[in-house]
PDB file of C-alpha atoms in Angstrom:
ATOM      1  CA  UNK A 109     -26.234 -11.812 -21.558  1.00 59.00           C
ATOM      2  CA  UNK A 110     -22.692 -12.839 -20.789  1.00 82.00           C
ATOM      3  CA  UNK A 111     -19.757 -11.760 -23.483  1.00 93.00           C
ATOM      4  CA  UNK A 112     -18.368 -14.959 -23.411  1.00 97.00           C
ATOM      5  CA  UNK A 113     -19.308 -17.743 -25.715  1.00 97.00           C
ATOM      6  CA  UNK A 114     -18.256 -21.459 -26.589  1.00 98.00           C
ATOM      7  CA  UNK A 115     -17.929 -22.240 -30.610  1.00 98.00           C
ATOM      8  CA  UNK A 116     -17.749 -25.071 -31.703  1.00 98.00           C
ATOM      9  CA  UNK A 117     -16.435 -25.432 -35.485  1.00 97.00           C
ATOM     10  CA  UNK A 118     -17.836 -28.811 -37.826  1.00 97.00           C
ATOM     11  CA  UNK A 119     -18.535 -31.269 -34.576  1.00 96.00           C
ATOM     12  CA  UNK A 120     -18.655 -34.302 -36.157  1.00 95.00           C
ATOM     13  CA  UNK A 121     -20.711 -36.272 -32.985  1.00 96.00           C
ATOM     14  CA  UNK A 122     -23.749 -35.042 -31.494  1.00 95.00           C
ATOM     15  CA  UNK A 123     -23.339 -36.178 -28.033  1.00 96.00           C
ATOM     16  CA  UNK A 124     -19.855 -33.897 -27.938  1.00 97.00           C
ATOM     17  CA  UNK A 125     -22.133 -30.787 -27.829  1.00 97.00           C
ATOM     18  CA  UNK A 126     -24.257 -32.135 -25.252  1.00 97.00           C
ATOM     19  CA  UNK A 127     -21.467 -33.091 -23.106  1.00 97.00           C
ATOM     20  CA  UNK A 128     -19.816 -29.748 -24.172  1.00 97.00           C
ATOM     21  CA  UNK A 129     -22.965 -28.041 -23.009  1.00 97.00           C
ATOM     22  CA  UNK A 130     -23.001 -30.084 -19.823  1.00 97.00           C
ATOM     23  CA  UNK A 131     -19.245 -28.758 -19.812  1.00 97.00           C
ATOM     24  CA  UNK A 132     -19.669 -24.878 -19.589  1.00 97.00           C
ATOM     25  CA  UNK A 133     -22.880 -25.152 -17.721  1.00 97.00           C
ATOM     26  CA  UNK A 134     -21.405 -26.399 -14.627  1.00 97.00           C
ATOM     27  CA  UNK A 135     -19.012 -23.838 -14.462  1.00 96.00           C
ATOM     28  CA  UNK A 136     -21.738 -21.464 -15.207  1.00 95.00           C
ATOM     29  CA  UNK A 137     -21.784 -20.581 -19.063  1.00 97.00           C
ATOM     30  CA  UNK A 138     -24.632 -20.952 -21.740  1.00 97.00           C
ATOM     31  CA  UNK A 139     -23.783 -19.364 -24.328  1.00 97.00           C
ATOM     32  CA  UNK A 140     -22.868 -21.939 -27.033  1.00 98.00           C
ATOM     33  CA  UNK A 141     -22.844 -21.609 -30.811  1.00 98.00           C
ATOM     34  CA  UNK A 142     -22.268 -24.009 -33.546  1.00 98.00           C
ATOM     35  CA  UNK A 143     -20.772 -23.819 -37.042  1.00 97.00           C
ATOM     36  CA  UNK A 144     -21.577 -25.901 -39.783  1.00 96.00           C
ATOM     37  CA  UNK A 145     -22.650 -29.317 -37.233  1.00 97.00           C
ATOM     38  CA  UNK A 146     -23.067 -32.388 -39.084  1.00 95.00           C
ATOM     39  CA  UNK A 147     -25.995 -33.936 -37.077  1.00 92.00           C
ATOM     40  CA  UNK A 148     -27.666 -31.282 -34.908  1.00 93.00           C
ATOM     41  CA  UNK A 149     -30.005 -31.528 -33.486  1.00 92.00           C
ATOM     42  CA  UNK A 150     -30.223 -35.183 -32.345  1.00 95.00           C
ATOM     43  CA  UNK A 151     -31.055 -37.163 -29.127  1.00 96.00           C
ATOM     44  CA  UNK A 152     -28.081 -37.817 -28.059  1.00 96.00           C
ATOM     45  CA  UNK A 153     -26.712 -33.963 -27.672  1.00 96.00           C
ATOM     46  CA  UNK A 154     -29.902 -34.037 -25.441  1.00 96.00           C
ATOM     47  CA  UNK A 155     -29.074 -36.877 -24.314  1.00 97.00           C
ATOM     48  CA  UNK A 156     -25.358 -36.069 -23.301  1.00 97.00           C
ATOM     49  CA  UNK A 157     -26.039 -32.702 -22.031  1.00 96.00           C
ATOM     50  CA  UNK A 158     -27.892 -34.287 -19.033  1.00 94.00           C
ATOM     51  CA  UNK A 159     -30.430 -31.551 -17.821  1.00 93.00           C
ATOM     52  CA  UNK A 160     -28.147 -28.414 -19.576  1.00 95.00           C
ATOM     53  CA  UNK A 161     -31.126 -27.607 -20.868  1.00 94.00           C
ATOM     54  CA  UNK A 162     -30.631 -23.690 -20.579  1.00 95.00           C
ATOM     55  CA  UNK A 163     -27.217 -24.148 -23.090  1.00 96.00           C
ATOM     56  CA  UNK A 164     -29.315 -26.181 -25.531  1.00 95.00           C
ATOM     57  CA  UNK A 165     -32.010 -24.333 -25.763  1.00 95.00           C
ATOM     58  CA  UNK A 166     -29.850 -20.989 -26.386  1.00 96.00           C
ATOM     59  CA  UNK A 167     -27.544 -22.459 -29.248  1.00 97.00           C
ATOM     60  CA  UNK A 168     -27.295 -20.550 -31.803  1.00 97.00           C
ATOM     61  CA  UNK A 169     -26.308 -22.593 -35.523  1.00 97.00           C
ATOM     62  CA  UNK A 170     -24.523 -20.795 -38.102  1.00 97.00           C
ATOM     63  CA  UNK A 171     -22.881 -22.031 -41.438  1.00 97.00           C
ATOM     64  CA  UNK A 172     -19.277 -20.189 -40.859  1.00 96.00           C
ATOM     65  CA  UNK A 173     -16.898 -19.333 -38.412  1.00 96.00           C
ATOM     66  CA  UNK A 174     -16.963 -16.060 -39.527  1.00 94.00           C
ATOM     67  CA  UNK A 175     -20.092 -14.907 -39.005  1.00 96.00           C
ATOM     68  CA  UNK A 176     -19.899 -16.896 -35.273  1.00 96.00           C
ATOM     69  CA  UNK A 177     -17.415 -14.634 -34.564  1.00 95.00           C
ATOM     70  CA  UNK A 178     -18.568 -11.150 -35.968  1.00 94.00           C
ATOM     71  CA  UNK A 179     -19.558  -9.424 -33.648  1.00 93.00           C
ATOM     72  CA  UNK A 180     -16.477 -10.387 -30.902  1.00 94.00           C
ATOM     73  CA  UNK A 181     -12.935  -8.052 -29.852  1.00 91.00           C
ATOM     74  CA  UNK A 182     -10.959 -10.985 -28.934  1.00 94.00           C
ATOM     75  CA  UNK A 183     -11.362 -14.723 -30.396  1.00 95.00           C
ATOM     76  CA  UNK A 184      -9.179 -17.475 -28.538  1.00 96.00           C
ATOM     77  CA  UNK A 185      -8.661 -20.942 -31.182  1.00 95.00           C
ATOM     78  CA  UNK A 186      -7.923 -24.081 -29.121  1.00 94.00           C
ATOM     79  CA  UNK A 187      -5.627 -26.013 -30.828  1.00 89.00           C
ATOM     80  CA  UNK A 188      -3.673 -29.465 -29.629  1.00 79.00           C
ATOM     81  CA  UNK A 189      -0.747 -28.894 -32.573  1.00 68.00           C
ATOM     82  CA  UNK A 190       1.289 -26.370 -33.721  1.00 62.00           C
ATOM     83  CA  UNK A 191       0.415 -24.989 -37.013  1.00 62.00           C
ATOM     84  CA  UNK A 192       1.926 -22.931 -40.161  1.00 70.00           C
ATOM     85  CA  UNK A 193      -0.240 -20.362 -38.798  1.00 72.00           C
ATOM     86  CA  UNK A 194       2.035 -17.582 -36.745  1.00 81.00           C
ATOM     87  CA  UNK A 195       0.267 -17.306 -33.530  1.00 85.00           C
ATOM     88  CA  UNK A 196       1.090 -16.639 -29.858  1.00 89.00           C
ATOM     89  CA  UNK A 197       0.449 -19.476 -28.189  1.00 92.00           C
ATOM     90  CA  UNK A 198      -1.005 -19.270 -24.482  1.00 94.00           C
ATOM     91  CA  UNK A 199      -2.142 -21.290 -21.580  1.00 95.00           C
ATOM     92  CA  UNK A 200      -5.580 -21.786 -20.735  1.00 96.00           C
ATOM     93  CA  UNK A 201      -5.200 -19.528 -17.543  1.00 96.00           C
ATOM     94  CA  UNK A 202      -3.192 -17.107 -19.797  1.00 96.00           C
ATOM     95  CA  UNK A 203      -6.435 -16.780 -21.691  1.00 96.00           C
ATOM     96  CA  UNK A 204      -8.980 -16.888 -18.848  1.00 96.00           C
ATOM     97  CA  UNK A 205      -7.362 -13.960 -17.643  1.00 95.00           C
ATOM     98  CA  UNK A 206      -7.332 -12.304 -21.134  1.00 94.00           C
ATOM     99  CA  UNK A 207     -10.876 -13.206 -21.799  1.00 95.00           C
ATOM    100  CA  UNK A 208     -11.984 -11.682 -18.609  1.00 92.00           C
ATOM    101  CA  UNK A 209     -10.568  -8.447 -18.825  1.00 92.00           C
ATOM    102  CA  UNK A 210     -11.613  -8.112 -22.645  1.00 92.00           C
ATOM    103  CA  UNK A 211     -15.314  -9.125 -21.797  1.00 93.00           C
ATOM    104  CA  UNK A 212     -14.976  -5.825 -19.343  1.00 91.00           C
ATOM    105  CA  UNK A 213     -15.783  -4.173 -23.125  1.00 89.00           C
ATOM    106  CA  UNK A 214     -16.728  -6.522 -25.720  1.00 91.00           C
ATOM    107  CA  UNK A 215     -17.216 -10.048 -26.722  1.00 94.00           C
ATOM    108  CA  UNK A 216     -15.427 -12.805 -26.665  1.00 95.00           C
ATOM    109  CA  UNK A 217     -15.593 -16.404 -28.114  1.00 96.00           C
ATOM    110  CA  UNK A 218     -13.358 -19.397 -27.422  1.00 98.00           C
ATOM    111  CA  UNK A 219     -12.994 -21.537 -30.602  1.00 97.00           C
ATOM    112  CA  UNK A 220     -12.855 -25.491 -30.618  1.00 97.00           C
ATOM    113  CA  UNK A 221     -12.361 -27.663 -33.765  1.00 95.00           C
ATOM    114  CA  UNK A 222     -13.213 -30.983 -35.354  1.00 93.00           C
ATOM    115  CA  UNK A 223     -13.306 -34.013 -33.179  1.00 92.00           C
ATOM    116  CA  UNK A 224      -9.935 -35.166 -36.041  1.00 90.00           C
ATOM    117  CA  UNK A 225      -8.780 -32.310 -37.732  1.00 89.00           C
ATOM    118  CA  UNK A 226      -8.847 -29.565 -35.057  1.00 91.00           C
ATOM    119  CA  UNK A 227      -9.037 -25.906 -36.115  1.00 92.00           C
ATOM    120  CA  UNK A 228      -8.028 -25.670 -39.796  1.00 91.00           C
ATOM    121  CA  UNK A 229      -5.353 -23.317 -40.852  1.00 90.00           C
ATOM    122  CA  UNK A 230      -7.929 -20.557 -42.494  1.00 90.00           C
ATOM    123  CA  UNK A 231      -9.862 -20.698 -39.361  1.00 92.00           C
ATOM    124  CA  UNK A 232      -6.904 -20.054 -37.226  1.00 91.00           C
ATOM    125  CA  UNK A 233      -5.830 -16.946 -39.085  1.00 90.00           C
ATOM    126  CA  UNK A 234      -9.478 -15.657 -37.654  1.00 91.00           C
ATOM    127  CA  UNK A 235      -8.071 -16.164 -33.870  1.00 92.00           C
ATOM    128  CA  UNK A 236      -6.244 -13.898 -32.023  1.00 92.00           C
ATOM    129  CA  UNK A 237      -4.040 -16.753 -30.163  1.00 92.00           C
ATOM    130  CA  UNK A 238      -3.889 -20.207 -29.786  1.00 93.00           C
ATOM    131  CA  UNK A 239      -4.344 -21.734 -26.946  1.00 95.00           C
ATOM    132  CA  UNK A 240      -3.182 -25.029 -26.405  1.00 93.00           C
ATOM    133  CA  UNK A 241      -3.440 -27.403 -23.261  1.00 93.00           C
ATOM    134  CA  UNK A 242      -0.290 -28.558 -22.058  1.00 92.00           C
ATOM    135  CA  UNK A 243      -0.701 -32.515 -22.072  1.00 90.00           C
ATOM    136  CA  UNK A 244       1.253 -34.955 -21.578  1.00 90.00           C
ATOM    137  CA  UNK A 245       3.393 -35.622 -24.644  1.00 85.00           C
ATOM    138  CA  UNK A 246       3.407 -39.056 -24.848  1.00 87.00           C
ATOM    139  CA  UNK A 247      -0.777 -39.107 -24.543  1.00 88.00           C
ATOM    140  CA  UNK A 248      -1.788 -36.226 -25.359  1.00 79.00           C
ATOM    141  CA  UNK A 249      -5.394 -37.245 -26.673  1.00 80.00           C
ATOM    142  CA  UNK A 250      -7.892 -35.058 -24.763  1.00 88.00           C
ATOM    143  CA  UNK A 251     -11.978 -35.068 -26.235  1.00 92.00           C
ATOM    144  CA  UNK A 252     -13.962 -32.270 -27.567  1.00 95.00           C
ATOM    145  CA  UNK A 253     -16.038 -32.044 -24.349  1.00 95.00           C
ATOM    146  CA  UNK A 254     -12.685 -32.792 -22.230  1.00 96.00           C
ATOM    147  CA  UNK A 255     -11.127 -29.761 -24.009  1.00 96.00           C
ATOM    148  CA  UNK A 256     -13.948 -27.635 -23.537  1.00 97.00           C
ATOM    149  CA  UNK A 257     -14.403 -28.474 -19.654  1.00 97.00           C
ATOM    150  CA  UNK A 258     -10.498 -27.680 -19.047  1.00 97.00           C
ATOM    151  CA  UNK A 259     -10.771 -24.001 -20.907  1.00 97.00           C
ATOM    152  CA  UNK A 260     -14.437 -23.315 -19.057  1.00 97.00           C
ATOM    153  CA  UNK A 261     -13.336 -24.782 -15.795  1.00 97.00           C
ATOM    154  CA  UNK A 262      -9.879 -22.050 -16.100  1.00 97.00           C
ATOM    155  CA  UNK A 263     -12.405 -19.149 -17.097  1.00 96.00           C
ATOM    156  CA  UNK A 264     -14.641 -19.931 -13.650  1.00 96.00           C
ATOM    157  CA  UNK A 265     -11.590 -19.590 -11.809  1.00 95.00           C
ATOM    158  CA  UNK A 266     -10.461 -16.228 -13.050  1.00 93.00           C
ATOM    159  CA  UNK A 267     -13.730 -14.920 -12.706  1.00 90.00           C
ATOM    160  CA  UNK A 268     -14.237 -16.057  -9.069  1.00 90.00           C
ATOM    161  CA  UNK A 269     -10.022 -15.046  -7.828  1.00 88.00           C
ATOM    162  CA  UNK A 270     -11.158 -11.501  -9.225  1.00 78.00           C
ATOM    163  CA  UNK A 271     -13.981 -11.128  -6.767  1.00 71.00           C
ATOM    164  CA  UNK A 272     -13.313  -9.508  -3.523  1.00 62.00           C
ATOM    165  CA  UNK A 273     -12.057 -11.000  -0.721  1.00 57.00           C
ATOM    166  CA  UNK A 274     -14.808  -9.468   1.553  1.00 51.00           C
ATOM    167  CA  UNK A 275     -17.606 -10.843  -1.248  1.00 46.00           C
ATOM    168  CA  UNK A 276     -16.990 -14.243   0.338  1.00 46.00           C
ATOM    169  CA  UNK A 277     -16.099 -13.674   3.685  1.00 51.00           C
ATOM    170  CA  UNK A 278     -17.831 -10.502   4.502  1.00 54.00           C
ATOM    171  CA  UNK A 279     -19.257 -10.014   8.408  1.00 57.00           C
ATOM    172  CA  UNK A 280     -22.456  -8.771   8.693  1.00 70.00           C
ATOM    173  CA  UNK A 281     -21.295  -6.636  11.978  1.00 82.00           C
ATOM    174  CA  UNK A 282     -18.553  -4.385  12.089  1.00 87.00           C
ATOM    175  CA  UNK A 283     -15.136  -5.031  13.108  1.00 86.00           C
ATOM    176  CA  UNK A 284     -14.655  -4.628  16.750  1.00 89.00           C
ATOM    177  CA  UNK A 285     -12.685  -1.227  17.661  1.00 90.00           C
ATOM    178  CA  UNK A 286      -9.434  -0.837  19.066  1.00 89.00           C
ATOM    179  CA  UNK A 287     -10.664   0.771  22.098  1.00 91.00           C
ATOM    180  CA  UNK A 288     -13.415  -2.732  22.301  1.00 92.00           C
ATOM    181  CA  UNK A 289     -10.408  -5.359  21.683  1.00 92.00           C
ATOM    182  CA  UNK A 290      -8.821  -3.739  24.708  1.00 93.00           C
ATOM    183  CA  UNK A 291     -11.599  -3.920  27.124  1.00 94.00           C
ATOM    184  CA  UNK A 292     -12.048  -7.471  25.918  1.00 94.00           C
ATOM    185  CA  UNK A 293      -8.446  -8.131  26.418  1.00 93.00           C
ATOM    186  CA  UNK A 294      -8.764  -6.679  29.987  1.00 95.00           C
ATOM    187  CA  UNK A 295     -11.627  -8.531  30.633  1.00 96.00           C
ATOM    188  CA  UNK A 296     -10.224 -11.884  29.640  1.00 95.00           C
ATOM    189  CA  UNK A 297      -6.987 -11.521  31.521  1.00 94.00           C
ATOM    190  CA  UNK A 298      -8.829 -10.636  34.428  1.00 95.00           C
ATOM    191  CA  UNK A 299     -11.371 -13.441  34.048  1.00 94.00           C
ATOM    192  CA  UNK A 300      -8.304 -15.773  33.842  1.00 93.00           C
ATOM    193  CA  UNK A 301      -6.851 -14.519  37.457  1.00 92.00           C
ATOM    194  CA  UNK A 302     -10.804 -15.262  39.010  1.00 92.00           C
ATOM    195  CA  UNK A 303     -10.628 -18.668  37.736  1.00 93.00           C
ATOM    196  CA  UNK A 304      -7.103 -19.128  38.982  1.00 91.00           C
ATOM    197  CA  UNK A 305      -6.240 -20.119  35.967  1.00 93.00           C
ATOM    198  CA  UNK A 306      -2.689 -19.556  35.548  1.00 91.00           C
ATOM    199  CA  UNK A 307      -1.883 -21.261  39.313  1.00 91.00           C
ATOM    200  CA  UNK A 308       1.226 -18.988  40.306  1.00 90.00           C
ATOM    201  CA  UNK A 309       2.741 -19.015  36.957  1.00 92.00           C
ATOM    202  CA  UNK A 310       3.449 -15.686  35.052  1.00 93.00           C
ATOM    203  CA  UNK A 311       0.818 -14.807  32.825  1.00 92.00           C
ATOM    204  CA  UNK A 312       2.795 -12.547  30.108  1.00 92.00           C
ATOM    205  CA  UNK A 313       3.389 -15.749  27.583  1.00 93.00           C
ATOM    206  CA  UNK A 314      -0.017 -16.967  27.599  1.00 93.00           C
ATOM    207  CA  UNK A 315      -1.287 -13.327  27.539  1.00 93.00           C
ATOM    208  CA  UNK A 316       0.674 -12.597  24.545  1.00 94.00           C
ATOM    209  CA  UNK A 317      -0.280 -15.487  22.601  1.00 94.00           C
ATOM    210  CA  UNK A 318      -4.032 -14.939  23.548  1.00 94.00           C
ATOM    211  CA  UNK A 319      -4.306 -11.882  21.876  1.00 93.00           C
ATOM    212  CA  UNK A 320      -2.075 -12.250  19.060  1.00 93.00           C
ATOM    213  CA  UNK A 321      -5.148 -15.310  18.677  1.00 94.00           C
ATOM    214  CA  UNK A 322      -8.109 -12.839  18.974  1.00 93.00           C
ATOM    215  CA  UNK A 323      -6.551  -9.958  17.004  1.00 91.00           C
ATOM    216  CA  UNK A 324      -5.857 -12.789  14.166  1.00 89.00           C
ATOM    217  CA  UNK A 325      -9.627 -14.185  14.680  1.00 90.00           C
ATOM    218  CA  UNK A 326     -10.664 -10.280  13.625  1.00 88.00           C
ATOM    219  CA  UNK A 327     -13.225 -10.432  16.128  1.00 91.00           C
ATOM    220  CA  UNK A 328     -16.432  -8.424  15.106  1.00 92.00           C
ATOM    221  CA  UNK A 329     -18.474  -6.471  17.438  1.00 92.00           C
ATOM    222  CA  UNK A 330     -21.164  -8.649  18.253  1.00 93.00           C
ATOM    223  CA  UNK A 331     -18.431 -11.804  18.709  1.00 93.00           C
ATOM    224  CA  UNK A 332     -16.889 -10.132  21.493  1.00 93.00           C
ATOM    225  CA  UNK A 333     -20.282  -9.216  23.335  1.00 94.00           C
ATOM    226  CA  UNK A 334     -21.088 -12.910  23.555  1.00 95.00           C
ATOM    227  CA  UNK A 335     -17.528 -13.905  24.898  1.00 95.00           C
ATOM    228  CA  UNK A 336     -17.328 -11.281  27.331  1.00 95.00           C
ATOM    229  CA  UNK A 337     -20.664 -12.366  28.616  1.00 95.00           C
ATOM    230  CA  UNK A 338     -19.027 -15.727  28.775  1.00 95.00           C
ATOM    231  CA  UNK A 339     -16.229 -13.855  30.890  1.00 94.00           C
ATOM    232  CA  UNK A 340     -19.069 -12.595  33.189  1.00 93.00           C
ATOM    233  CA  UNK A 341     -20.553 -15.787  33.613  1.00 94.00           C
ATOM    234  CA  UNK A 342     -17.119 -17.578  34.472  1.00 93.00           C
ATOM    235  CA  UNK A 343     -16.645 -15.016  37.212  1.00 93.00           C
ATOM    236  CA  UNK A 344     -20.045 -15.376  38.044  1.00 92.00           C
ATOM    237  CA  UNK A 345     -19.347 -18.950  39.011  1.00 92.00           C
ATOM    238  CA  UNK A 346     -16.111 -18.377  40.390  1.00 89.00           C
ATOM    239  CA  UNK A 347     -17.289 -15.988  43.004  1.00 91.00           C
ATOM    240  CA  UNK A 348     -19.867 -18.472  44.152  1.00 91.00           C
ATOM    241  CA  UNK A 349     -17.261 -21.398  44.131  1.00 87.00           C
ATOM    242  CA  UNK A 350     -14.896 -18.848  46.761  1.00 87.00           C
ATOM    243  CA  UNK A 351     -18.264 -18.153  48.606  1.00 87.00           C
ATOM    244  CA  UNK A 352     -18.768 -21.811  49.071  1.00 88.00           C
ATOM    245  CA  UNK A 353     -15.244 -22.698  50.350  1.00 79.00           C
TER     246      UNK A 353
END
């Protein structure tokens, strides 16, 4: 199960969980819980969520905040204005990255308000930080779901920048060898002079710029077997081309 879960505290409108649901599931989180909804369930969460059907059916109600968040090491309060609650406020990216690295141990919860009253003070105090979007001033006015999307969208981020650049990109042969580059790189320069392909010009520019290219390309083995066979053929035809003349 993952450590990190979605409350949301007194929604007022049904279809803001379902869109809230169809919010965290698209950036891969299910894990929503509810406290103290005023119409749940209803057809229009079901509605709203379109086809989020894993989040819905995993919600869990409960009648406080407190016992939504028993069980968590770090709780994150969203919150669009500043309160008489004394707080660090952070960034949504501030807390993606601290909700990722205290999920390594524990759980976690991010905390969203009423649709018109936000987070109250007393639920605040439960929160760790605030977190708090930065809007524009002069229209500010972002939706439950909206709000929800922005902090889940920040946490799918984080979680994909911390995965290893060789998870993505990873070859499934090995890197060509030194020793291999170098026979490639003869063999290239040497298919280049068959084909008469620099036509009495020097060849050290365009020789150093070729293999700064391959050496940046980070050739794998099996890569450079099929050029150099394309070498082989190219002198292949070149030798019959100086057998015909």
């Amino acid at each position: 199960m993952q450590p990190i879960r979605f409350v949301l505290v007194r929604t007022s409108h049904p279809g803001n969980i379902g869109s809230a649901a169809r919010a965290i599931r698209t950036m891969g989180y299910t894990r929503l819980v509810l406290v103290a909804p005023h119409k749940y369930p209803h057809a229009e969460a079901t509605a709203m969520a379109a086809g989020a059907d894993d989040v819905l059916g995993g919600i869990v109600v409960v009648p406080t905040l407190v016992e939504a968040i028993a069980d968590c090491r770090l709780v994150l309060g969203c919150t669009a204005r500043r309160r008489g609650v004394s707080l660090p406020e952070i960034t949504p990216r501030a807390a993606a990255a601290q909700t990722h690295e205290a999920a390594a141990t524990g759980e976690v919860a991010i905390v969203f308000g009423n649709e018109r009253t936000g987070l109250e003070n007393e639920e605040l105090m439960r929160c760790h930080a605030a977190v708090h979007i930065p809007t524009d001033p002069s229209y500010s006015s972002l939706n439950l779901a909206q709000a929800v999307q922005v902090l889940a969208y920040e946490l799918r981020l984080a979680q994909l920048e911390s995965q290893p650049p060789a998870v993505l990109g990873a070859k499934a042969d090995p890197a060509a060898t030194v020793e291999q580059m170098e026979y490639f790189f003869g063999h290239l320069f040497q298919t280049l002079n068959d084909i008469d392909f620099h036509k009495g010009r020097s060849p050290v520019t365009i020789e150093q710029r070729l293999r700064k290219l391959f050496l940046h390309a980070n050739l794998d083995q099996r890569e450079v077997r099929i050029l150099r066979g394309i070498f082989d053929d190219a002198q292949r035809m070149a030798r019959m081309a100086k057998e015909r003349s």
